Coordinates of C-alpha atoms in Angstrom, one line a residue:
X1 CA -44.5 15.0 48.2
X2 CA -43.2 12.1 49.7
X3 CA -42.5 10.5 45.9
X4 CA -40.6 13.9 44.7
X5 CA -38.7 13.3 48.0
X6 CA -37.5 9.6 47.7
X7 CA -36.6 10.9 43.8
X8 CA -34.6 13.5 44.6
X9 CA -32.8 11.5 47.8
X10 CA -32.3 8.4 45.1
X11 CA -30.9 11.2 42.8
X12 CA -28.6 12.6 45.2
X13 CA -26.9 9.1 45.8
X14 CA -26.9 8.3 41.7
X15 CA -25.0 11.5 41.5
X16 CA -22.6 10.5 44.6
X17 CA -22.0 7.6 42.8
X18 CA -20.9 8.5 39.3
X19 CA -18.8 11.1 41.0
X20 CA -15.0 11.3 40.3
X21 CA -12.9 9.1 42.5
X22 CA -10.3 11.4 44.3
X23 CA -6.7 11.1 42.9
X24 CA -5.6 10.5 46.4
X25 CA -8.2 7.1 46.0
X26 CA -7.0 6.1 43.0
X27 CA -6.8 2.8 42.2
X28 CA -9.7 2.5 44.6
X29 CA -10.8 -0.6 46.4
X30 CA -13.4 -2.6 44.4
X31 CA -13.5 -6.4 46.2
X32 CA -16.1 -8.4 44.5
X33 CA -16.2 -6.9 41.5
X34 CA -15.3 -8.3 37.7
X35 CA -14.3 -5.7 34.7
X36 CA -14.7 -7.9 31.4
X37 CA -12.4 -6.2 28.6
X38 CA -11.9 -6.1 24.6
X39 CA -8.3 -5.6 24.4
X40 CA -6.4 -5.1 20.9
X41 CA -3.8 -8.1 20.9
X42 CA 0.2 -8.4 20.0
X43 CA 3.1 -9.2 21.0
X44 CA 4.2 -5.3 22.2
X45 CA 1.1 -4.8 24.3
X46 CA 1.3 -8.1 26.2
X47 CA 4.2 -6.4 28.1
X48 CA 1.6 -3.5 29.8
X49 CA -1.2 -6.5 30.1
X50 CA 1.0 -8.3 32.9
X51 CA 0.4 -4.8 35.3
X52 CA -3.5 -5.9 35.3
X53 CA -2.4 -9.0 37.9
X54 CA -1.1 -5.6 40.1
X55 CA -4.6 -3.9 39.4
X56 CA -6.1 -6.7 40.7
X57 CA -4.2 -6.9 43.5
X58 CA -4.8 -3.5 44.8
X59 CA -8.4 -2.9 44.1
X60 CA -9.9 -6.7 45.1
X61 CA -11.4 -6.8 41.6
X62 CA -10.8 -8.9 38.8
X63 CA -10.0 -8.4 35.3
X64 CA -11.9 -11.1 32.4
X65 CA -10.1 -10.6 28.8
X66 CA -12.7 -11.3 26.4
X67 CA -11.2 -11.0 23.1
X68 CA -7.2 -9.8 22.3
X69 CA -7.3 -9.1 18.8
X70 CA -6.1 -6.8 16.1
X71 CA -7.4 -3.8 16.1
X72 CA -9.4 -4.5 12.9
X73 CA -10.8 -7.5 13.9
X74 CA -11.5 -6.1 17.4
X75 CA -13.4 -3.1 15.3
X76 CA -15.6 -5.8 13.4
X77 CA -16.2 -7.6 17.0
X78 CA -17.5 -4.7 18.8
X79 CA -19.4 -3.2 15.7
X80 CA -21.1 -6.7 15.6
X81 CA -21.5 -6.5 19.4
X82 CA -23.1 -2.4 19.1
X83 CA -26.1 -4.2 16.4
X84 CA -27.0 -6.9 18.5
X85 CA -27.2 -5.1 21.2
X86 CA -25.2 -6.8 23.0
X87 CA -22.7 -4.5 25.2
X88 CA -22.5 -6.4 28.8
X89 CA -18.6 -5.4 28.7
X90 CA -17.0 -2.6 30.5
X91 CA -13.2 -1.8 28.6
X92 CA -12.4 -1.7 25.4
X93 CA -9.0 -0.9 23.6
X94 CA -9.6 2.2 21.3
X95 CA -7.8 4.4 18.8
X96 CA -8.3 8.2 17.3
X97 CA -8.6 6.8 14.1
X98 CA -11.4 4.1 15.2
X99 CA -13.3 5.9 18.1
X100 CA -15.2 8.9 15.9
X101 CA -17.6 5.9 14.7
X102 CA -18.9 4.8 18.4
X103 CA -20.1 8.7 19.6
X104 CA -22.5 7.0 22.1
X105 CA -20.6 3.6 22.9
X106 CA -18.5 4.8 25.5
X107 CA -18.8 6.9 28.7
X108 CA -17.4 10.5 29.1
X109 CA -14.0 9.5 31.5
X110 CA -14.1 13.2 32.3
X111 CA -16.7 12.6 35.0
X112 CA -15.1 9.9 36.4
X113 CA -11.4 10.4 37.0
X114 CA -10.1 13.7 38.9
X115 CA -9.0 16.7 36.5
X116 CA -6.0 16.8 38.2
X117 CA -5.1 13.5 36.0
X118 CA -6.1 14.2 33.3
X119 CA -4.3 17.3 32.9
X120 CA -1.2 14.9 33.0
X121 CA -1.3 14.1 29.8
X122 CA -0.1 15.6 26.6
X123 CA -2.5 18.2 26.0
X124 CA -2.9 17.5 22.2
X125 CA -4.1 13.8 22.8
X126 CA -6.2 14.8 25.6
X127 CA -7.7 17.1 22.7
X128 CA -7.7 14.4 20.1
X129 CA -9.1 11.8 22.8
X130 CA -12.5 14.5 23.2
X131 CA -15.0 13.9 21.4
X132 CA -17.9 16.4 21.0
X133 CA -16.9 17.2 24.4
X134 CA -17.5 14.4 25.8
X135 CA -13.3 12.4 26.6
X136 CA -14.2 9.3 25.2
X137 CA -10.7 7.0 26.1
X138 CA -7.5 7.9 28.1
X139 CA -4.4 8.2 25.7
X140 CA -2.0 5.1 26.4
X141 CA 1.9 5.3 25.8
X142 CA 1.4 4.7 21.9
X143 CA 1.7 7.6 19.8
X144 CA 2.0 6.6 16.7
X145 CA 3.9 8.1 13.7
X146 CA 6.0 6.3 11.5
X147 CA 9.7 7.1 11.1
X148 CA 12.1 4.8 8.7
X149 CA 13.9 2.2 10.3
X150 CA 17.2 0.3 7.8
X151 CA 19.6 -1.9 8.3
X152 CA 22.8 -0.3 8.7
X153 CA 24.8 -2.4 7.1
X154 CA 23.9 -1.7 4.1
X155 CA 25.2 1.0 3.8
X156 CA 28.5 0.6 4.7
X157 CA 29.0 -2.3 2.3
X158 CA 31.5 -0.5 0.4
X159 CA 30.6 -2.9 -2.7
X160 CA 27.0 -1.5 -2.7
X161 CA 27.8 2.2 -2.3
X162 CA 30.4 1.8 -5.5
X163 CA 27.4 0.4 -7.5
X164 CA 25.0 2.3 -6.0
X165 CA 26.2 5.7 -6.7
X166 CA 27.2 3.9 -10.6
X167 CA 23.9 3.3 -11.2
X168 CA 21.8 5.9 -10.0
X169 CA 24.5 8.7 -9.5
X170 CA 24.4 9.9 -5.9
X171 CA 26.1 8.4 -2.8
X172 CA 24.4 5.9 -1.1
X173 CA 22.8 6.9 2.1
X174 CA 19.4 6.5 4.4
X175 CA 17.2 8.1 2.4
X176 CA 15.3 11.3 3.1
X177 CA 12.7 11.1 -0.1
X178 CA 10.5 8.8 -1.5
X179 CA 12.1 8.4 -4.9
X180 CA 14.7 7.6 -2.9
X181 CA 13.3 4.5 -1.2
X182 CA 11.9 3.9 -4.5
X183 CA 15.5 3.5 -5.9
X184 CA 17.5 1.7 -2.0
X185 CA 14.4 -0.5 -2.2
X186 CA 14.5 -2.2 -5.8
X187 CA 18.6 -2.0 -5.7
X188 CA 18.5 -3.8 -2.3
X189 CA 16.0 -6.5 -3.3
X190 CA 17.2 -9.9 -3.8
X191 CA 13.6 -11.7 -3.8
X192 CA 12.5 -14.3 -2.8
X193 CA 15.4 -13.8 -0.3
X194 CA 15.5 -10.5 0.4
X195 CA 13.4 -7.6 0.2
X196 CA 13.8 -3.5 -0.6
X197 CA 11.1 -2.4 1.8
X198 CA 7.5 -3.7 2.7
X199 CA 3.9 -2.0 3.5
X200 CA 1.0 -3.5 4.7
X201 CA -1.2 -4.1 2.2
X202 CA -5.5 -4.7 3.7
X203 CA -8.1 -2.6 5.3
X204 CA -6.8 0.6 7.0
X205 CA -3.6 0.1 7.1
X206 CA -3.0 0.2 3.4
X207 CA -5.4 3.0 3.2
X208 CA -3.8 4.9 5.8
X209 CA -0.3 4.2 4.2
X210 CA -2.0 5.4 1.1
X211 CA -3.4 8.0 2.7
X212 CA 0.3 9.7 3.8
X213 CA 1.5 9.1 0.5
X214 CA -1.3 11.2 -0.9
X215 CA -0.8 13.8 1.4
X216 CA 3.3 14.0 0.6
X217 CA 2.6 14.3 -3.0
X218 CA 0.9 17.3 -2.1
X219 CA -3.1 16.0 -2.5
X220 CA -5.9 15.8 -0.4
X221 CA -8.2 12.6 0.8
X222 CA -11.4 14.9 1.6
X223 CA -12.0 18.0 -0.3
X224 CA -13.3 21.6 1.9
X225 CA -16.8 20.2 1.5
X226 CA -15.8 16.4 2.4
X227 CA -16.0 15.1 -0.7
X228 CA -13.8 11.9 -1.5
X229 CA -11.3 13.8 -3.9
X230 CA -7.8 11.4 -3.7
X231 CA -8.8 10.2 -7.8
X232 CA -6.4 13.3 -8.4
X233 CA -3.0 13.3 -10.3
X234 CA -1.4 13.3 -6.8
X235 CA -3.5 9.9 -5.5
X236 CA -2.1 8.6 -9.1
X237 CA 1.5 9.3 -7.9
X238 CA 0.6 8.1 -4.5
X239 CA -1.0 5.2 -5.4
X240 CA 1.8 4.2 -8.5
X241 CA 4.7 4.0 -5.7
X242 CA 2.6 0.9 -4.1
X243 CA 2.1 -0.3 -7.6
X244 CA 5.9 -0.1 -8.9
X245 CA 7.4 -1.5 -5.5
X246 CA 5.2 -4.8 -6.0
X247 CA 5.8 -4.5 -9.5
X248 CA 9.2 -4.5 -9.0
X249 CA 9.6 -7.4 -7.0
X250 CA 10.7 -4.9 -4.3
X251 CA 8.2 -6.1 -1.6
X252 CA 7.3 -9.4 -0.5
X253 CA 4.8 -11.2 -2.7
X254 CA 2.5 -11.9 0.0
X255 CA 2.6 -7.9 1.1
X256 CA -1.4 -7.7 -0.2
X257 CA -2.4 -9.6 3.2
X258 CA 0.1 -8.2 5.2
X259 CA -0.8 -6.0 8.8
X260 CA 1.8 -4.3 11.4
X261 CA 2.7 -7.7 12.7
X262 CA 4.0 -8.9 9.7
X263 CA 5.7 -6.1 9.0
X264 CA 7.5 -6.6 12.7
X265 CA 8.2 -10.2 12.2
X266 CA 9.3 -9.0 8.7
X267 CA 12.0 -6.5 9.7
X268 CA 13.0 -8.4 12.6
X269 CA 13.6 -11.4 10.7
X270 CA 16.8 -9.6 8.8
X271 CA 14.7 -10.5 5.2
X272 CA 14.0 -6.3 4.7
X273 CA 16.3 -3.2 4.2
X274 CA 14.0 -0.9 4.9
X275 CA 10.6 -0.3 7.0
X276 CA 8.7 2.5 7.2
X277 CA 6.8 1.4 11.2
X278 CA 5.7 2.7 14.3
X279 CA 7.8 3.6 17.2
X280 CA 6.4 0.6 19.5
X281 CA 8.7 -1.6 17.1
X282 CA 12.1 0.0 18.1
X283 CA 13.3 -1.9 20.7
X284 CA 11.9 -5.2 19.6
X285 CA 14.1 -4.3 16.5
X286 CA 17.0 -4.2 18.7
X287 CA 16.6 -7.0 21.0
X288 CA 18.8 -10.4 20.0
X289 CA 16.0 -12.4 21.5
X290 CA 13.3 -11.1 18.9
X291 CA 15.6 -9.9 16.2
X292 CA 18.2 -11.3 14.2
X293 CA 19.2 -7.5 13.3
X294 CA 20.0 -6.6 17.1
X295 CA 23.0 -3.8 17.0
X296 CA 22.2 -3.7 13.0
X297 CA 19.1 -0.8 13.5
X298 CA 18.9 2.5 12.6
X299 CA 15.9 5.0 12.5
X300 CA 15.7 8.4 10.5
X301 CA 12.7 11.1 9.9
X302 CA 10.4 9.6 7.5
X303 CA 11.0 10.7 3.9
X304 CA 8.9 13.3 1.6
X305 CA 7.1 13.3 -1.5
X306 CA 7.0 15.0 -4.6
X307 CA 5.3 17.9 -2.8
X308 CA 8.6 18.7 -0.4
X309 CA 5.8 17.4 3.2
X310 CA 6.7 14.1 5.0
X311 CA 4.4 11.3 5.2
X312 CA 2.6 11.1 9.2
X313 CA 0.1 9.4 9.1
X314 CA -0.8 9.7 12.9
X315 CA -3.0 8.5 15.8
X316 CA -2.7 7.2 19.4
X317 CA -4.2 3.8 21.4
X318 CA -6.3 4.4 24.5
X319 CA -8.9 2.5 26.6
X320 CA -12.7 3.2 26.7
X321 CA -15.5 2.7 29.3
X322 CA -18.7 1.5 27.9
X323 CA -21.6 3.5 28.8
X324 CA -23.5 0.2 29.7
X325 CA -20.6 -1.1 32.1
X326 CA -22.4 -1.7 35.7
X327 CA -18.8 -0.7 37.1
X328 CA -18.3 2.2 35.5
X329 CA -15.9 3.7 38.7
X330 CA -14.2 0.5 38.3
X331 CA -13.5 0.0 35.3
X332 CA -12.2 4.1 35.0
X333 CA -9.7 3.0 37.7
X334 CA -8.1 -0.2 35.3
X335 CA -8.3 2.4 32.5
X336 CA -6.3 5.0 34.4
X337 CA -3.8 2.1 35.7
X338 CA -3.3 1.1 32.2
X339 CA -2.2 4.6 31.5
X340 CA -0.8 5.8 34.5
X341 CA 3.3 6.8 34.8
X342 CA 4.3 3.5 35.8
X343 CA 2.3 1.6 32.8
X344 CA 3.5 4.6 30.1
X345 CA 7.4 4.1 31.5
X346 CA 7.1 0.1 31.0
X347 CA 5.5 1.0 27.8
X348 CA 8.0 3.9 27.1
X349 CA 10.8 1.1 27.9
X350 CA 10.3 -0.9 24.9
X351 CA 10.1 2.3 22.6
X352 CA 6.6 3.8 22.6
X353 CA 6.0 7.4 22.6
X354 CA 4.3 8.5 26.2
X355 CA 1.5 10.1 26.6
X356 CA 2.0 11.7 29.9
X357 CA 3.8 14.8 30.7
X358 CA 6.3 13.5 33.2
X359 CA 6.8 10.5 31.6
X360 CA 8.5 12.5 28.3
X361 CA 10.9 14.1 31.3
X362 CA 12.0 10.7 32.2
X363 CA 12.3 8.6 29.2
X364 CA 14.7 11.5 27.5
X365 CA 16.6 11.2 31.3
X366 CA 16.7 7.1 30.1
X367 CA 18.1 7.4 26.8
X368 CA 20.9 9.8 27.7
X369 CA 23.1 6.6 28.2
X370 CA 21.8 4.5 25.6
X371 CA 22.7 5.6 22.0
X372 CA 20.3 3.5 20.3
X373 CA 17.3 4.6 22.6
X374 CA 18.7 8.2 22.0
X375 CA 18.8 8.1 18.0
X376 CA 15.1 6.6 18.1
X377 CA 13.4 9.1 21.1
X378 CA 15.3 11.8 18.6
X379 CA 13.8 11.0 15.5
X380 CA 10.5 10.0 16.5
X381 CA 10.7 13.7 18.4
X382 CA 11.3 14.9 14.9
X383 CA 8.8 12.8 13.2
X384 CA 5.9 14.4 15.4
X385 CA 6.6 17.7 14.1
X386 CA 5.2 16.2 10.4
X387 CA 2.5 13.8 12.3
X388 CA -1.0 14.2 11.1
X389 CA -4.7 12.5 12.1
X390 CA -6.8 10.5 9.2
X391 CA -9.7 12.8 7.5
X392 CA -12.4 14.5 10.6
X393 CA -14.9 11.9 9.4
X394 CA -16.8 9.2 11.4
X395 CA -16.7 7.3 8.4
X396 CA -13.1 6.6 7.9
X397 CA -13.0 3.4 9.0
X398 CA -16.1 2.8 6.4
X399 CA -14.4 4.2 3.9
X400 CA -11.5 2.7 5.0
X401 CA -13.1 -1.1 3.9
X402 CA -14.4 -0.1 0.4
X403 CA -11.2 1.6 -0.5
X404 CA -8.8 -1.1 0.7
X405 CA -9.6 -3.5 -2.2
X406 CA -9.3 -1.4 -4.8
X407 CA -5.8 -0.2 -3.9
X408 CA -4.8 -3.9 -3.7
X409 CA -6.6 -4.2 -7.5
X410 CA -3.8 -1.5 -8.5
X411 CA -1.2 -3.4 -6.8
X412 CA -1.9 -6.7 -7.8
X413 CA -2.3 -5.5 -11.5
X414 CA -6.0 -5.9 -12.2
X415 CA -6.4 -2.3 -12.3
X416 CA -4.9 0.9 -13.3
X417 CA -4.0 3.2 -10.9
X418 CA -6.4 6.1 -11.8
X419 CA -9.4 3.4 -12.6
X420 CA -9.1 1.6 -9.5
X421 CA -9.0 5.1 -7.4
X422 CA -11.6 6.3 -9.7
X423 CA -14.1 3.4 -8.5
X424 CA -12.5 3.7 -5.0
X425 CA -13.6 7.5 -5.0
X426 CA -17.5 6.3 -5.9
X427 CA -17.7 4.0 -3.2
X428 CA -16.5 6.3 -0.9
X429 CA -19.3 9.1 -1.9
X430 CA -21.4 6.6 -1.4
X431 CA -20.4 5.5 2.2
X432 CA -21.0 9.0 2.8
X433 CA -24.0 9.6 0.8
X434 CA -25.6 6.9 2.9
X435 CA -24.3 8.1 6.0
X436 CA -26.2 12.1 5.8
X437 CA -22.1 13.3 5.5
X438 CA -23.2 14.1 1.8

């Protein structure tokens, strides 16, 4: 008796313990304590990063960076850490398109922040964020879907628009399809000097670039049953765009290694007429100390395909709790500070899409004065209507790394389209096949 007692007093307190912290609480006080972190590295989240000195600050604790990283190298780190066995770390950067494959790495965030909190956020990435049932990371300001940012310039260089319209017979303007890009890209492109447009060209991001393309040429990357079934004629038209722009000299030559910071550094460099990217770029774009475009920008809904849908391609960034973290009511408090109204309007600030309610209320209030900020929150508003998640499969990223090399065979030449798509379609069965999706 006395046993069952000291059991259920001892379970009483572990229960106390993992117990929401009261929104009144929040950040909490945590003296003593160290949080170490996996963080996904760039130049556009070191901005929110400086706020984990005020963190600090307030709770007594202290925060240890262990890696900063691209996402994709971050996603090979923790992978290699999740075999080994080897989880001693407490927060980790994570993204919808990347967090289906850790279902038991990281600790339901529903038990231990107050509802009240979490129904600030956006309800869909709140959704999105939930993972059999279980909310898995808080949604940061970084919404991602990808509207088309030009040089304006361009096209009021009455020269170009003469020549333009002479050669392809309609007036020179941003464009609003994909034949269209197809056509400003390779008329634009001056190489090695200048450049049409640019994609990134490894791992996901190629085959989630792909992946839209498919998808506005009016095909399908899993079939009703999950079966890999982009080897259609659509993936063929999809996949030929990538193909002609490299073919055409239209893109960098070096675009087969390229990843979203290249593409930043690209734009920003005044070398590109055209870049389909992510919100988080816009006022780096625009800022004379980063970019030799400043006051050169503009930003319009991304373009369709064949099929009449836009390309969206869409996910959001969050932070995770790991379920082995010792500090787990600590480590929820950094999370929620990283997301919180103040870090989602710094975040907001530089272009981002929020996350939280309020903070939508107050960036639109920003940009009412600042006609640049206005045309981007405006489009990007726009662009979400079209914005769509990768395939409902934990083996995305998987797939993901077997299908990435043979879209850079089409590219590059080595392949046909359809035969390099066709082999592409394989491996993927096979991922999944191996997997028990199959």
């Amino acid at each position: 008796m006395r046993n069952w007692k000291t059991g259920l007093a001892a379970g009483v307190l572990a229960l106390l313990a993992s117990s929401a912290i009261s929104a009144a609480d929040l950040p909490g006080k945590f003296p003593g304590v160290t949080i170490d972190a996996k963080l996904i590295g760039g130049q556009q989240y070191e901005p929110l990063y400086g706020r984990i000195s005020e963190w600090e600050k307030e709770t007594g604790a202290k925060v240890n960076i262990l890696s900063k990283k691209n996402h994709f190298e971050l996603d090979k780190e923790i992978k290699s850490d999740m075999a080994s066995g080897d989880i001693s770390w407490c927060v980790g950067s994570n993204h919808s398109s990347f967090a289906p494959q850790y279902p038991d790495l990281y600790t339901d965030l529903s038990k231990l922040l107050p509802k009240e909190e979490i129904a600030k956020f956006v309800d869909s990435t709140i959704e999105a964020s939930t993972i059999d049932g279980r909310l898995i990371m808080l949604p940061r300001a970084q919404f991602d879907v990808s509207a088309l940012y030009y040089q304006k310039s361009l096209y009021n260089d009455e020269a170009k628009k003469t020549a333009f319209k002479a050669k392809y017979g309609y007036d020179l303007a941003p464009p609003k399809t994909w034949k269209e890009v197809s056509d400003q890209a390779t008329f634009f492109a001056n190489p090695p000097n200048f450049f049409g447009t640019q994609f990134p060209g490894k791992e996901e991001a190629i085959n989630g670039r792909f992946y839209e393309m498919l998808v506005a040429e009016g095909g399908e990357y899993l079939d009703k049953d999950g079966k890999p079934a982009f080897n259609s004629e659509a993936g063929v038209r999809a996949l030929d765009w990538f193909v002609n722009m490299y073919k055409a000299k239209a893109v960098p030559a070096g675009t087969t290694n390229y990843l979203w910071d290249d593409l930043g550094a690209g734009f920003a460099s005044g070398t590109v007429a055209l870049d389909l990217d992510w919100p988080g770029w816009a006022t780096y774009f625009n800022d004379p100390k980063s970019s030799k475009i400043a006051g050169n920008v503009g930003v319009v809904v991304q373009p369709v395909g064949s099929s009449g849908k836009h390309t969206g391609w869409s996910g959001h960034h969050g932070f995770s709790v790991t379920e082995a973290c010792k500090n787990k009511d600590a480590a929820a408090s950094l999370v929620w500070f990283l997301t919180n109204d103040d870090s989602q309007k710094l975040e907001a600030a530089n272009g981002t899409l929020p996350t939280r309610k309020a903070v939508w209320d107050w960036d639109i209030q920003q940009a009412a004065s600042d006609p640049y900020k206005k045309e981007v929150l405006s489009t990007f508003q726009e662009s979400m209507k079209y914005a769509f998640p990768v395939p409902h499969t934990p083996q995305w990223i998987e797939i993901s790394n077997v299908v990435y090399p043979e879209l850079q065979a089409a590219i590059l030449g080595d392949k046909t389209s359809k035969q390099a798509l066709d082999t592409a379609a394989q491996k993927a069965t096979d991922v999944l096949k191996d997997a028990g999706a199959l």
